[in-house]
Coordinates of C-alpha atoms and ligand atoms in Angstrom, one line a residue:
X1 CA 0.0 0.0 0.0
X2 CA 1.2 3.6 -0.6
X3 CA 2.0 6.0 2.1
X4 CA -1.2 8.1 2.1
X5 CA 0.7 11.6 2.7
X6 CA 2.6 12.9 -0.2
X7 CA 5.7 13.4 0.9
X8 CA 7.7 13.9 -2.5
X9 CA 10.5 16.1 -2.6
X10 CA 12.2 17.7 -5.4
X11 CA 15.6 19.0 -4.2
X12 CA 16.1 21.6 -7.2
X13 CA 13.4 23.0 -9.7
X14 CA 14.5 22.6 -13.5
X15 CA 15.4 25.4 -15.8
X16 CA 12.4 26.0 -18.0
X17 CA 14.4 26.9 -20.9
X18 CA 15.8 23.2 -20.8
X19 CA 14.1 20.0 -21.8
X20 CA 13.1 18.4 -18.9
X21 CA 12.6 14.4 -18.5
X22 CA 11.8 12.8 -15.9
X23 CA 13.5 8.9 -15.3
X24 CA 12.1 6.2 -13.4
X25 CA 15.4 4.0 -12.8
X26 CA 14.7 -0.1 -11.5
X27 CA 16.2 -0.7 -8.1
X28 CA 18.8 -3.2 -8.4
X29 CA 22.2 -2.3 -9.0
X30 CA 22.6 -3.8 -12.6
X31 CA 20.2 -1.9 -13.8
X32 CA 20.3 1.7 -11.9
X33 CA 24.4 1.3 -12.8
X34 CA 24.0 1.6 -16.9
X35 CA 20.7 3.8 -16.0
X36 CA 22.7 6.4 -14.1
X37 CA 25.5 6.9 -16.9
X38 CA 22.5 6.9 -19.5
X39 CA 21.4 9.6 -17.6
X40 CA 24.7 11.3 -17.0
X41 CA 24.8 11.3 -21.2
X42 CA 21.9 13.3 -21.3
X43 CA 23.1 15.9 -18.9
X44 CA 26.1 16.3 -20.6
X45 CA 24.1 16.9 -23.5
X46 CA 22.2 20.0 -21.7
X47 CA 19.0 17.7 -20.3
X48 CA 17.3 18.4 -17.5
X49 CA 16.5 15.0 -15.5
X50 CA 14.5 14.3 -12.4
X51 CA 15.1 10.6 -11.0
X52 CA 12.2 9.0 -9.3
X53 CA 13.7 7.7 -6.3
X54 CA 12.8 6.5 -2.7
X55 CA 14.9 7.0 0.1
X56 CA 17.3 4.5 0.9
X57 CA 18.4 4.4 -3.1
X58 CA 19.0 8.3 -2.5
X59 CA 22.6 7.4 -2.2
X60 CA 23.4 5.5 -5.5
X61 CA 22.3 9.3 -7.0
X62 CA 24.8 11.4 -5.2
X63 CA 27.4 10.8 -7.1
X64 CA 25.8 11.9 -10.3
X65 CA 23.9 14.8 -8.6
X66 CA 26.8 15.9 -7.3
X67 CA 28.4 16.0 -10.7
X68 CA 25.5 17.5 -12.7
X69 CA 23.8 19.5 -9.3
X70 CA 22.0 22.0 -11.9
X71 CA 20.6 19.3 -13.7
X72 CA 20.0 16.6 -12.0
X73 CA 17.0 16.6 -9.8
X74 CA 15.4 14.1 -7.6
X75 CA 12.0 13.3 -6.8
X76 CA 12.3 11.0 -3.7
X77 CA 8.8 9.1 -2.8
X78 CA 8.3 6.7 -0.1
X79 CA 9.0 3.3 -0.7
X80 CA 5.3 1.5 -1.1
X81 CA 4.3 -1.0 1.2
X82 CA 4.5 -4.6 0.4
X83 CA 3.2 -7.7 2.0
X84 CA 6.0 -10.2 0.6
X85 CA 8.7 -7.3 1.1
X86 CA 10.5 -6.5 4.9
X87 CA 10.0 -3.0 5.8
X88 CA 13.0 -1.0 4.7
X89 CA 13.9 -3.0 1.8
X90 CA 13.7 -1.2 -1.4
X91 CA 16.7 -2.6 -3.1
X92 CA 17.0 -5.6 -4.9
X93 CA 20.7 -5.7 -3.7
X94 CA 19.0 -6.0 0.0
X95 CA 16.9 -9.2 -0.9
X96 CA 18.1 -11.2 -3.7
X97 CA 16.3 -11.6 -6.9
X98 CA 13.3 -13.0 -5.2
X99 CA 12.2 -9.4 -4.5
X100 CA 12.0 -8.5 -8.4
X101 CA 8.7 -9.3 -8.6
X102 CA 7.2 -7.6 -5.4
X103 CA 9.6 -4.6 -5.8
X104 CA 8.1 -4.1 -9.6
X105 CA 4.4 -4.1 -7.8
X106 CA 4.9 -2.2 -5.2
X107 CA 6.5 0.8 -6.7
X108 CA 3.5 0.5 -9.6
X109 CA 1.6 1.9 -6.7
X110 CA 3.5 5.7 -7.3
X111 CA 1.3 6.6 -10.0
X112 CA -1.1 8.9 -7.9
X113 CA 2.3 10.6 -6.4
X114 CA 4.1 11.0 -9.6
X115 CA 0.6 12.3 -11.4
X116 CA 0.4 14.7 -8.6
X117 CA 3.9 16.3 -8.6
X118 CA 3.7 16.5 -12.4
X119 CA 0.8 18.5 -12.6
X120 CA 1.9 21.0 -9.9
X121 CA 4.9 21.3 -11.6
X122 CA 5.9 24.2 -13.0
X123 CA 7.7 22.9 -15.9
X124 CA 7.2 19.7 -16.1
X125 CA 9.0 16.7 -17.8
X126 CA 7.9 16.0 -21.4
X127 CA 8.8 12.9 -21.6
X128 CA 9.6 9.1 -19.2
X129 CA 12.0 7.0 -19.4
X130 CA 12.1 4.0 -17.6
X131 CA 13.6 0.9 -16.7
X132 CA 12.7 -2.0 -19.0
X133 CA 10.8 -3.8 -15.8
X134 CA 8.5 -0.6 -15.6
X135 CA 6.1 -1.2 -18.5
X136 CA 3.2 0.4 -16.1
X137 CA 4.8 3.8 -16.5
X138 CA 3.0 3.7 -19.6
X139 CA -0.5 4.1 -17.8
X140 CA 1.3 7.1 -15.8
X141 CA 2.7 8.9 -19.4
X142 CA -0.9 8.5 -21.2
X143 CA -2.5 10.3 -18.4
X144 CA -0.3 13.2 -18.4
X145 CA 0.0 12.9 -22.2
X146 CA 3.4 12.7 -22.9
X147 CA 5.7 10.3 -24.8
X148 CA 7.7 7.2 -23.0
X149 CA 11.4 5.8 -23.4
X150 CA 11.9 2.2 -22.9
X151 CA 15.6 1.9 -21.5
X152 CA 17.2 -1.5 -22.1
X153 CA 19.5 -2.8 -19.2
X154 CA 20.2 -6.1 -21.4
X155 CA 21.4 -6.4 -24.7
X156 CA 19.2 -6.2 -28.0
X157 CA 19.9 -10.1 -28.6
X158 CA 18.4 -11.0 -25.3
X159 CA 15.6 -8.0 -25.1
X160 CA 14.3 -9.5 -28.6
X161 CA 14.7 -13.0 -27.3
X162 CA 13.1 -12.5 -23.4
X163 CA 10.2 -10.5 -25.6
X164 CA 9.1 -13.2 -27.6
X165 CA 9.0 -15.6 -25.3
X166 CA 6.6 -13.6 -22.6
X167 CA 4.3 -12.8 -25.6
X168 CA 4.1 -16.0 -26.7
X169 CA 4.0 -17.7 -23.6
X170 CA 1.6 -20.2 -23.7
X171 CA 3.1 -21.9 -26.9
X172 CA 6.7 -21.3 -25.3
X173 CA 6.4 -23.1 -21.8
X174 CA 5.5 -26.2 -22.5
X175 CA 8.4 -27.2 -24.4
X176 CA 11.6 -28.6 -23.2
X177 CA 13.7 -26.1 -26.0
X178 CA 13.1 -23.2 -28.6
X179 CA 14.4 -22.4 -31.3
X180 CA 13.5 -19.2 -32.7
X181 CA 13.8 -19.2 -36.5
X182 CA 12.7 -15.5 -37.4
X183 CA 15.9 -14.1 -35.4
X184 CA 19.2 -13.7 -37.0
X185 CA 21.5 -17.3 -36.4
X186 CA 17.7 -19.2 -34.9
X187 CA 19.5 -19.0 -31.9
X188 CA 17.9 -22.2 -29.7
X189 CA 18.1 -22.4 -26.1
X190 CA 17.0 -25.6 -23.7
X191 CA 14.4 -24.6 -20.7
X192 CA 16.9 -24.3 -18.4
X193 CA 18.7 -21.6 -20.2
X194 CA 15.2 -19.3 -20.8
X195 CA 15.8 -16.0 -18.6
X196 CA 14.7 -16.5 -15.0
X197 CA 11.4 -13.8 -15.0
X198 CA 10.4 -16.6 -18.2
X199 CA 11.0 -19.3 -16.1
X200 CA 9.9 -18.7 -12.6
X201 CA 6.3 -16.7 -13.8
X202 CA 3.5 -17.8 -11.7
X203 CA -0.2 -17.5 -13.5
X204 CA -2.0 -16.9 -10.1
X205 CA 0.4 -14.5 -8.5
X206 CA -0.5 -11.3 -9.0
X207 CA 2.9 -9.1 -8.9
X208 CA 3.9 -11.4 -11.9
X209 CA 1.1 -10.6 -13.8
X210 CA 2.5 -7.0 -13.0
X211 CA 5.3 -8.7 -14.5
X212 CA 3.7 -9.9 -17.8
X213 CA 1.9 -6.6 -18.5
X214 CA 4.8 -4.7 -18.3
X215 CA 7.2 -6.2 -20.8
X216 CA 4.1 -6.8 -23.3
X217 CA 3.1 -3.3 -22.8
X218 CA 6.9 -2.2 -23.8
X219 CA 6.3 -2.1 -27.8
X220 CA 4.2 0.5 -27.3
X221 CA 6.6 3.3 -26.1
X222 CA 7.9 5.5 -28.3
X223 CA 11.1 4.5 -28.5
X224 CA 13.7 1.7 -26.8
X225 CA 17.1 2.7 -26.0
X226 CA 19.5 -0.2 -25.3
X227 CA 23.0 -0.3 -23.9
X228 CA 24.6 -2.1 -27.0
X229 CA 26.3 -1.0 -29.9
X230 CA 26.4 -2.2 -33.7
X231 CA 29.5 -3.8 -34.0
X232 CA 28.4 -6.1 -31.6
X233 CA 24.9 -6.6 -32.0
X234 CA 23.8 -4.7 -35.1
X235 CA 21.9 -7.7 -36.5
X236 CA 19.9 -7.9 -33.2
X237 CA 19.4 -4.2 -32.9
X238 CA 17.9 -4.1 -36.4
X239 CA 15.5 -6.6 -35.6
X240 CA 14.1 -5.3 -32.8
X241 CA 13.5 -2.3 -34.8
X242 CA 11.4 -5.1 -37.2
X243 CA 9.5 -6.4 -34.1
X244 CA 8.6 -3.0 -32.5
X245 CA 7.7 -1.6 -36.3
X246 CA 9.6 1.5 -36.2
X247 CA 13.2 2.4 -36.4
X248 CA 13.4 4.2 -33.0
X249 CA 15.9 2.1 -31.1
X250 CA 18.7 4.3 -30.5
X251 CA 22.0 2.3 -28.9
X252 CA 24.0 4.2 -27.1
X253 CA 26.2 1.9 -25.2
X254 CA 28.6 0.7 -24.2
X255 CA 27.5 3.1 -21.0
X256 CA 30.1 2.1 -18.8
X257 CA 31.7 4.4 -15.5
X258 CA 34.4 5.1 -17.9
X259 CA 32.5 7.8 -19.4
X260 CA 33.0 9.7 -16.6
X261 CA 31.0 10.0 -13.0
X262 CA 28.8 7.3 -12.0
X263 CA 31.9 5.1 -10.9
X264 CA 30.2 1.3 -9.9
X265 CA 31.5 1.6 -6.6
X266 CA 29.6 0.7 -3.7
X267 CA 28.3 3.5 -1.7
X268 CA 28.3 1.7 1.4
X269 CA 32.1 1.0 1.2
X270 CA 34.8 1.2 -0.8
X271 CA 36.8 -1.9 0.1
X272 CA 38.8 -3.5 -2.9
X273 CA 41.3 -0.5 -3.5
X274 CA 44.6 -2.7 -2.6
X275 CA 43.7 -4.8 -4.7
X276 CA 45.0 -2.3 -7.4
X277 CA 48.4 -2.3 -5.6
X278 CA 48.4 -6.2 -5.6
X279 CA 47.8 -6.1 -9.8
X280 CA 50.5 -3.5 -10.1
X281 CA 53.2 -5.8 -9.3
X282 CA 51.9 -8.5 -11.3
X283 CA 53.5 -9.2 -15.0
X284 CA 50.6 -8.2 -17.6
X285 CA 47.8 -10.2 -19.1
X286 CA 48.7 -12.6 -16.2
X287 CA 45.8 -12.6 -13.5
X288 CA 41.9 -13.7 -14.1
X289 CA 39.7 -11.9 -12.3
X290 CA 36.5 -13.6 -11.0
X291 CA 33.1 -12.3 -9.9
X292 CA 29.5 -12.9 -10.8
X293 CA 27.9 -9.6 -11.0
X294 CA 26.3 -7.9 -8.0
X295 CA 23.7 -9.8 -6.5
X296 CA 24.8 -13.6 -7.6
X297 CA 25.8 -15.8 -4.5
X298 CA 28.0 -19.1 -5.0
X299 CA 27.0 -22.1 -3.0
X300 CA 29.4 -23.4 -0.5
X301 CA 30.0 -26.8 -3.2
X302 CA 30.3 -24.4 -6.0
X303 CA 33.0 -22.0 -4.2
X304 CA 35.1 -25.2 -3.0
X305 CA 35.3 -26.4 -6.7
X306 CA 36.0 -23.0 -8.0
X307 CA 38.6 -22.3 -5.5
X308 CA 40.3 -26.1 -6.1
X309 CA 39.7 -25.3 -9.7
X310 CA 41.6 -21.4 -9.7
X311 CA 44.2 -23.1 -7.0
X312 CA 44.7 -26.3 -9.1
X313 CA 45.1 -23.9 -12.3
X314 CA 48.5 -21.8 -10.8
X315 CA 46.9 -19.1 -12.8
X316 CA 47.5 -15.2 -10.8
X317 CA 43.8 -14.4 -9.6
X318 CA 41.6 -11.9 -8.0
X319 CA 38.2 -13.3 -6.6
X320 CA 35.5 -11.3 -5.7
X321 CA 33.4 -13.9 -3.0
X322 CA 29.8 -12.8 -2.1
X323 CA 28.7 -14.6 0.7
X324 CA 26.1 -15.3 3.3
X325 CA 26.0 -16.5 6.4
X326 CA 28.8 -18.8 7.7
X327 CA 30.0 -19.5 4.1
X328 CA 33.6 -18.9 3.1
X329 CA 36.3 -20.1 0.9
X330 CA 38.0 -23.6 1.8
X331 CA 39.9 -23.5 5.4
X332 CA 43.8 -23.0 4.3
X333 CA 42.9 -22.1 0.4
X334 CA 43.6 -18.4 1.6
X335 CA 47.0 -19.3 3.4
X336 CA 47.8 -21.6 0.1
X337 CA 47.4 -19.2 -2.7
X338 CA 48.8 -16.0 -1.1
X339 CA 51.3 -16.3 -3.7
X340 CA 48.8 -16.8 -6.2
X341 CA 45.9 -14.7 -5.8
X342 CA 43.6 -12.3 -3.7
X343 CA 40.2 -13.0 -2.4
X344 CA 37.7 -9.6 -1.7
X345 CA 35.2 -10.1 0.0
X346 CA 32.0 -8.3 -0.5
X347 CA 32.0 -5.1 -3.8
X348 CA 35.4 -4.7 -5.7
X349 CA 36.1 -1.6 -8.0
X350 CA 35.2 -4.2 -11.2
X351 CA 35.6 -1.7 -13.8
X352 CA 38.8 -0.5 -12.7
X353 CA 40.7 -3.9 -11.6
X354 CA 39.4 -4.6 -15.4
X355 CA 41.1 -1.7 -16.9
X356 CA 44.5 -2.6 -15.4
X357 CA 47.2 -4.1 -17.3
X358 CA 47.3 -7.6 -14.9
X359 CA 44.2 -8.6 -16.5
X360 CA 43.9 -11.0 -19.1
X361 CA 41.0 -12.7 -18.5
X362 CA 37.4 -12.4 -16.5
X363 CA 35.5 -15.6 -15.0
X364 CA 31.7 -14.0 -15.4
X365 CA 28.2 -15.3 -15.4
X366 CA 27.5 -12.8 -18.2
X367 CA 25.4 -10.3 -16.5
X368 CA 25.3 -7.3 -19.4
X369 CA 27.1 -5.1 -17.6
X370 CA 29.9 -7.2 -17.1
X371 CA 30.0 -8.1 -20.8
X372 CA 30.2 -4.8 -21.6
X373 CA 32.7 -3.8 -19.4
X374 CA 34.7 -6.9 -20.7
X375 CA 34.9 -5.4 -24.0
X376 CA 35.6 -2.4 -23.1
X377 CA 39.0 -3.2 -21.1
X378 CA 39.4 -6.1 -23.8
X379 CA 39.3 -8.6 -21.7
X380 CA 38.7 -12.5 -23.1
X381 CA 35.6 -13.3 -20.8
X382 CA 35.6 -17.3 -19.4
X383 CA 31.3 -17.8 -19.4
X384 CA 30.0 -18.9 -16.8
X385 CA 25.9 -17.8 -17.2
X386 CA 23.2 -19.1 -14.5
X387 CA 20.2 -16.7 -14.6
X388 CA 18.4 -14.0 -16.3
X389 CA 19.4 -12.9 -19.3
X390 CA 23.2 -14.5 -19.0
X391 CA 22.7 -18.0 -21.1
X392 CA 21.5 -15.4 -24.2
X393 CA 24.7 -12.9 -23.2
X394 CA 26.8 -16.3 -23.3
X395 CA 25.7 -17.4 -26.4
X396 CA 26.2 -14.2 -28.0
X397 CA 29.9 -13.8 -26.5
X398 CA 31.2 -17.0 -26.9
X399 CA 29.4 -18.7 -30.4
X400 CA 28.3 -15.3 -32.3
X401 CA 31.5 -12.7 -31.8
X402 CA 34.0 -15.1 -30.7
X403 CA 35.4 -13.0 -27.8
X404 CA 34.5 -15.8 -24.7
X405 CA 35.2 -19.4 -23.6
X406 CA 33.0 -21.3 -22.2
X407 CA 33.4 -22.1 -18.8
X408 CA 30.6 -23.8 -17.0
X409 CA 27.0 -23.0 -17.0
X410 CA 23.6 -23.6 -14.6
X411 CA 23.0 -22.1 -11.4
X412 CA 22.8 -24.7 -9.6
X413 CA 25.8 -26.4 -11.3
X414 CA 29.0 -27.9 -9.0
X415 CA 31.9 -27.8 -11.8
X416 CA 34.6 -30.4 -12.0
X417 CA 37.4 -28.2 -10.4
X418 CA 39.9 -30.4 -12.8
X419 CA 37.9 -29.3 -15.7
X420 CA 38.3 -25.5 -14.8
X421 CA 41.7 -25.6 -14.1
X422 CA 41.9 -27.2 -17.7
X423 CA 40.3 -24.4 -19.6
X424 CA 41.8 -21.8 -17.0
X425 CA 45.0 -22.5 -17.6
X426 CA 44.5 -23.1 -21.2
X427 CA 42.6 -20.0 -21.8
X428 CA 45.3 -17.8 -19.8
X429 CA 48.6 -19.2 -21.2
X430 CA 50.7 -16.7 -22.7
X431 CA 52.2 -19.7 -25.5
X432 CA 48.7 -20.9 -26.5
X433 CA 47.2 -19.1 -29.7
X434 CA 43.8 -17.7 -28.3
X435 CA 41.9 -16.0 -30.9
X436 CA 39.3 -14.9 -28.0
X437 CA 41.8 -12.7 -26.7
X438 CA 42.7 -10.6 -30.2
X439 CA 38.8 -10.9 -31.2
X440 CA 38.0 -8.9 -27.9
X441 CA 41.0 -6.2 -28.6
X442 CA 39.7 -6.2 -32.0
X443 CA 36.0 -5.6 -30.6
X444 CA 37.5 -2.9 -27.6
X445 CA 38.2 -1.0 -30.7
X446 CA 35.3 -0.8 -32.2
X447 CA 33.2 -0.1 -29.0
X448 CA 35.4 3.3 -28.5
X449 CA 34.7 4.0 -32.2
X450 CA 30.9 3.6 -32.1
X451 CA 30.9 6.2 -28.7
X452 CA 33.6 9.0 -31.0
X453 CA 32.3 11.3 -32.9
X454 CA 30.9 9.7 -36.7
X455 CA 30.3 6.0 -34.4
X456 CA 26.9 4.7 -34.0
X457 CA 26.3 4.9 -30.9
X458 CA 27.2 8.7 -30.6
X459 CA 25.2 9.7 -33.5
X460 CA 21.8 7.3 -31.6
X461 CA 22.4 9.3 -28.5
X462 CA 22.4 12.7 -30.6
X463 CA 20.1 12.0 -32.4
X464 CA 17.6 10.9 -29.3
X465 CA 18.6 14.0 -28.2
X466 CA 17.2 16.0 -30.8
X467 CA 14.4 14.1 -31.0
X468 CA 13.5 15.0 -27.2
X469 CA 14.5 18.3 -27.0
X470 CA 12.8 19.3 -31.1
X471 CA 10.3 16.5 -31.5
X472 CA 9.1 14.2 -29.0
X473 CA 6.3 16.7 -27.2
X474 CA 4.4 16.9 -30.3
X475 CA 4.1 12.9 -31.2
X476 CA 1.7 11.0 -29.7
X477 CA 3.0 8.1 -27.1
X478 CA 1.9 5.2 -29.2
Ligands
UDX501 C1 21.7 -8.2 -13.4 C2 21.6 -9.4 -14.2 O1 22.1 -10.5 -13.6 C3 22.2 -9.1 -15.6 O2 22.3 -10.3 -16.3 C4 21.4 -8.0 -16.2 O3 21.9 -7.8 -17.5 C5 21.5 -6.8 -15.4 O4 21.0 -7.1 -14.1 P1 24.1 -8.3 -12.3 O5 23.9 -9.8 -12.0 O6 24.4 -7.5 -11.1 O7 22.9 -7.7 -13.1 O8 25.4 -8.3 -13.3 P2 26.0 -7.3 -14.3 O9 25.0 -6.9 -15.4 O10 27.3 -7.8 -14.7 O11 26.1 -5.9 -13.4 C6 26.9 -5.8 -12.3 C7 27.5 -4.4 -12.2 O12 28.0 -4.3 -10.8 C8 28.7 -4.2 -13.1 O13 28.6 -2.9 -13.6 C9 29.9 -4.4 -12.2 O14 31.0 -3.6 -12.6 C10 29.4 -4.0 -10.9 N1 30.1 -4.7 -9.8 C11 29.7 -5.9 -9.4 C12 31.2 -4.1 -9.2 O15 31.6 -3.0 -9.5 N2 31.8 -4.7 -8.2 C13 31.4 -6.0 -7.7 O16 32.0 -6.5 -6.8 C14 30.3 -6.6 -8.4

């Protein structure tokens, strides 16, 4: 239930001579990361913004507000009650991914708020954009008549994949495997590899009907904007421009912290900084640095094979370890590799431990973010997917551009630690030939090109631009 009081707070009023937007960012931190630097684009580029917020996400903001304080705005709402959500939680980070579903409901319930502010405002946004998960906002832009912008957090391969299967659902469940032959390569994929909101969607619950509603109700914004870029997945991007029916899919990414502000550090500690110190004395292209995203935990089986497997593999590493409760890495492994490698427990500075020299290869599960980021420092990625959207990332990475090994896959999966130190220390050799490791040099490349002047993904986010600050008021939302 929403707080009855509104309580909503704007912390500076926008210049009415700017355009002003107003964004509606998904509490998790995958998705608020790329969200944020979209965002800090569209500041550079003169944009007013006002982030919906609620409290305790407040901080993940301050960095950018800080950095844009004239033009970044924040309209901070309570967190809506939820039965199946403890009070205080309004982060997926805080609960694991079983809270997507009731954090998606319960912050549908801001409408009246948002309705309110907007039409008390004195020059209000003209246009949304929103998280992906937000489809509802939809509901909330046709009232107040203005156009939406569906931002992407995954890539175009999986957004067109993930879209399919939830609007053809019925047909799609009951089989053991699809493969979909109207996408570029028929990419197939087994049940257990369908992304986890697919997978896990309850018919009589209503926060995934929420669900349901919201990605079918996506086609209908005005325009998609996805963190990708053509080199990567041009064929992808152009057919989600077929399936929406319209050309407006602007990609913009790679968004990554090295554009600027917005570093993906964790606000509630920095901890991981030595760990730059430890790579600095390391020879170069040596170390593999291991870590599954931001909200993935290992079970205790899977961290003693991993930690046999890195241990068994004499490869340098740095292993980031989320954990819960009593669980750790194997008694002595700490004591036994201290030569070898580094453990960090908790958030690491990912982006810049990527970007260092040491680095010559990244254990991942694929999360887009981290695929990205990959590229970016040209780092050979060894797959490891188990959820969401990471089995399409994987297949991308590894069998379309040729810039990933595969490493293991499944969730629940235990891997043969011989096996990983196999591929590991195959993979990381200096003397082997590994065409992954040139391919994603080759692909670093073209990823800075698209974001320079002239590249694709410059000329999509200048071109959005002009279309929000020229056109978008006068077009209609659907
Ligand atoms: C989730 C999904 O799992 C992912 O597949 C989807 O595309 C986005 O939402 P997550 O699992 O957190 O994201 O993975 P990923 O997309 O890789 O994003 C993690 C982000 O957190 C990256 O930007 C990474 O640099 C950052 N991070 C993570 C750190 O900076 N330090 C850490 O210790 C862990």
């Amino acid at each position: 239930m929403s707080s009855p009081s509104f309580s909503a707070v704007t912390t500076t009023t926008p210049n009415s001579n700017t355009t002003h937007v107003l964004a509606f960012p998904f509490p998790a931190q995958g998705h608020m990361l790329p969200f944020l630097d979209f965002i800090h684009q569209l500041a550079l580029k003169g944009l007013n913004i006002t982030i919906i917020v609620t409290p305790k996400n407040l901080p993940i903001i301050n960095q950018l507000h800080s950095t844009h304080p004239n033009s970044i705005h924040t309209l901070v709402l309570p967190f809506p009650l939820h039965p199946k959500l403890p009070l205080g939680i309004e982060n997926v980070k805080d609960i694991g991914n079983f809270g997507i579903p009731p954090i998606i409901a319960s912050l549908s319930k801001l409408e009246g708020e948002v309705i309110q502010w907007f039409q008390s405002h004195p020059s209000p946004p003209r246009a949304i954009i929103y998280d992906f998960f937000f489809g509802y906002t939809q509901l909330w832009a046709k009232t107040l008549n203005i156009p939406t912008i569906t931002f992407c957090t995954s890539g175009a391969f999986s957004t067109c994949f993930f879209q399919r299967l939830m609007t053809n659902m019925n047909e799609f469940r009951n089989l053991d495997a699809v493969q979909m032959q109207d996408i570029p390569r028929c990419p197939s994929f087994h049940k257990d590899q369908y992304p986890s909101l697919f997978e896990k969607y309850k018919e009589d619950d209503s926060d995934w009907q929420i669900i349901k509603e919201c990605i079918l109700t996506n086609p209908k914004s005005w325009c998609y904007v996805v963190n990708s870029f053509y080199d990567l997945e041009g064929e992808y991007i152009d057919q989600l421009k077929i399936d929406l029916g319209h050309d407006r899919v602007f990609s913009v990414g790679p968004l990554t912290s090295s554009l600027g502000v917005n570093k993906r550090v964790n606000p509630d500690s920095d901890v991981g900084y030595g760990v730059l110190k430890w790579l600095d004395k390391c020879p170069d292209e040596s170390v593999l640095y291991v870590c599954f995203g931001s909200q993935k935990l290992l079970t205790q089986p899977q961290i003693e094979a991993l930690a046999l497997g890195l241990e068994r593999s004499k490869t340098r590493f740095v292993w980031v370890v989320k954990v819960e409760g009593s669980q750790w890495v194997p008694q002595g492994f700490e004591e036994r590799v201290s030569d070898q490698g580094l453990v960090i427990k908790g958030w690491a500075p990912q982006v810049e431990i990527l970007n260092h020299e040491a680095i010559g290869g990244f254990v991942s599960h694929c999360g887009w973010n981290s695929i990205l980021e990959s590229v970016l420092a040209g780092v050979m990625v060894l797959a490891w997917p188990m959820e969401a959207d990471q089995f399409q990332n994987a297949k991308l990475v590894v069998e379309y551009a040729g810039l990933a090994f595969r490493l293991c896959e499944g969730e629940h999966t235990v891997p043969d630690s011989n096996e990983l130190a196999r591929i590991i220390d195959k993979s990381m050799s200096i003397s082997e030939n590994v065409p992954q490791k040139e391919n994603v040099k080759v692909m670093r490349q073209k990823a800075l090109e698209a974001r320079n002047v002239g590249g694709s993904s410059l000329t999509d986010l200048n071109e959005l631009v002009k279309e929000l600050s020229q056109n978008v008021a006068s077009n209609s939302n659907t």
